[in-house]
C-alpha positions as MATLAB code, in Angstrom:
seq = 'QVQVVESGGGLVQPGGSLRLSCAVSGIIFSMYRMEWYRQAPGKQRELVATISSGGSTDFADFVKGRFTITRDNVKNTVYLQMNSLEPEDTAVYYCSLDRTRFGGRNYWGQGTQVTVSS';
ca = [
       0.171   -0.223    0.071;
       0.760    3.588   -0.815;
       2.051    5.715    2.828;
       2.823    9.393    2.825;
       4.284   10.582    5.589;
       4.902   13.603    6.601;
       7.574   14.668    9.389;
       9.587   18.035   10.752;
       6.843   20.696   11.577;
       7.268   22.373   15.207;
       7.435   25.536   17.040;
       9.161   28.106   15.377;
       9.621   32.137   16.025;
       9.001   34.466   13.629;
      11.478   35.257   11.192;
      12.640   31.259   11.927;
      12.993   28.306    9.524;
      11.987   24.925    9.300;
      12.334   22.152    6.927;
       9.417   19.541    6.356;
       9.895   15.614    4.502;
       7.745   14.019    3.146;
       8.556    9.932    2.307;
       7.116    8.025   -0.051;
       6.635    4.530   -0.037;
       4.630    1.893   -1.933;
       4.590    3.492   -5.264;
       7.317    4.606   -8.237;
       7.805    8.414   -6.490;
       9.995    9.461   -8.871;
       7.036    9.587  -11.533;
       4.376   11.809   -9.892;
       4.298   15.382   -9.271;
       4.386   16.172   -5.416;
       2.759   18.822   -3.483;
       2.630   20.901   -0.502;
      -0.561   21.970    0.947;
      -1.370   23.565    4.035;
      -4.708   24.094    6.060;
      -5.209   26.726    9.135;
      -8.069   26.287   11.267;
     -11.384   28.170    9.509;
     -10.134   28.021    6.022;
      -9.943   26.120    2.599;
      -6.944   23.994    2.087;
      -4.237   26.085    0.063;
      -1.718   24.899   -2.493;
       1.674   26.078   -1.100;
       4.185   24.639   -3.686;
       4.724   22.041   -6.041;
       7.474   19.837   -7.929;
       6.780   17.981  -11.223;
       8.409   14.445  -11.912;
      11.534   16.963  -13.442;
      11.714   18.893  -11.182;
      10.324   21.965  -12.189;
       8.936   24.196   -9.305;
       5.708   26.139   -8.602;
       4.849   28.716   -5.712;
       2.066   30.437   -4.490;
       1.879   34.410   -4.378;
       2.347   34.240   -0.769;
       5.677   32.130   -0.122;
       7.300   33.030   -3.190;
      10.960   34.193   -2.158;
      10.774   32.103    1.246;
       9.542   28.749    0.984;
      11.693   25.719   -1.586;
      10.251   23.082   -2.657;
      12.852   19.962   -3.471;
      12.913   16.245   -4.057;
      15.273   13.306   -3.810;
      14.218   10.190   -5.646;
      16.750    8.195   -4.552;
      15.356    8.220   -1.069;
      11.930    9.123   -2.068;
      11.728   12.183   -0.323;
      10.129   15.227   -0.660;
      11.099   18.591    1.217;
       9.500   22.166    2.132;
      12.395   24.441    3.332;
      10.415   27.203    4.887;
      12.436   30.822    5.953;
      11.175   33.894    7.117;
       8.327   32.218    8.817;
       5.353   34.206    9.966;
       2.408   33.538   12.498;
       0.240   33.404    9.056;
       2.322   30.334    8.226;
       0.680   28.864   10.961;
      -1.020   25.789    9.721;
      -1.144   21.674    8.930;
       0.782   21.405    6.276;
       0.312   18.476    3.924;
       2.078   16.392    1.192;
       0.311   15.148   -1.444;
       1.156   12.623   -4.379;
      -0.505   14.002   -7.932;
      -1.837   11.020   -9.541;
      -4.530   12.920  -11.608;
      -2.445   12.786  -14.836;
      -2.613    9.068  -15.012;
      -6.691    9.252  -14.359;
      -6.326    8.681  -10.753;
      -6.965   10.639   -7.266;
      -3.767   11.544   -5.376;
      -2.486   10.220   -2.025;
      -2.473   12.567    1.166;
      -0.267   12.311    3.898;
      -1.772   13.127    7.642;
      -0.201   16.372    7.745;
       2.539   18.029    9.921;
       1.622   21.112   12.303;
       3.639   23.885   11.886;
       3.260   26.824   14.723;
       4.993   30.221   14.308;
       4.823   32.311   17.697;
       6.755   33.690   20.049;
];
């Protein structure tokens, strides 16, 4: 079975940095676009960043210049490096494996909590 497991969340002060990891197993990871979403209480889940199977990246406007998404196809892991964190970045961050290109639905992890506070 496919497993998507996020880690690396925690408490960080404003202006600080954090790196999230998403480990994938049970599927050929290198074939798929990977996505990071986040969801704050009372808000819709929003797309943060994507990275294609070939390494092309895209970012939401609210994280451009602050966040970086990378992938390691040997370790089957995607990362989200978050710098200059703000309280507004507080949310549960989810990793998703995009299968829509192949006619399937995404696989999702359980999420990891990021809290930005003094």
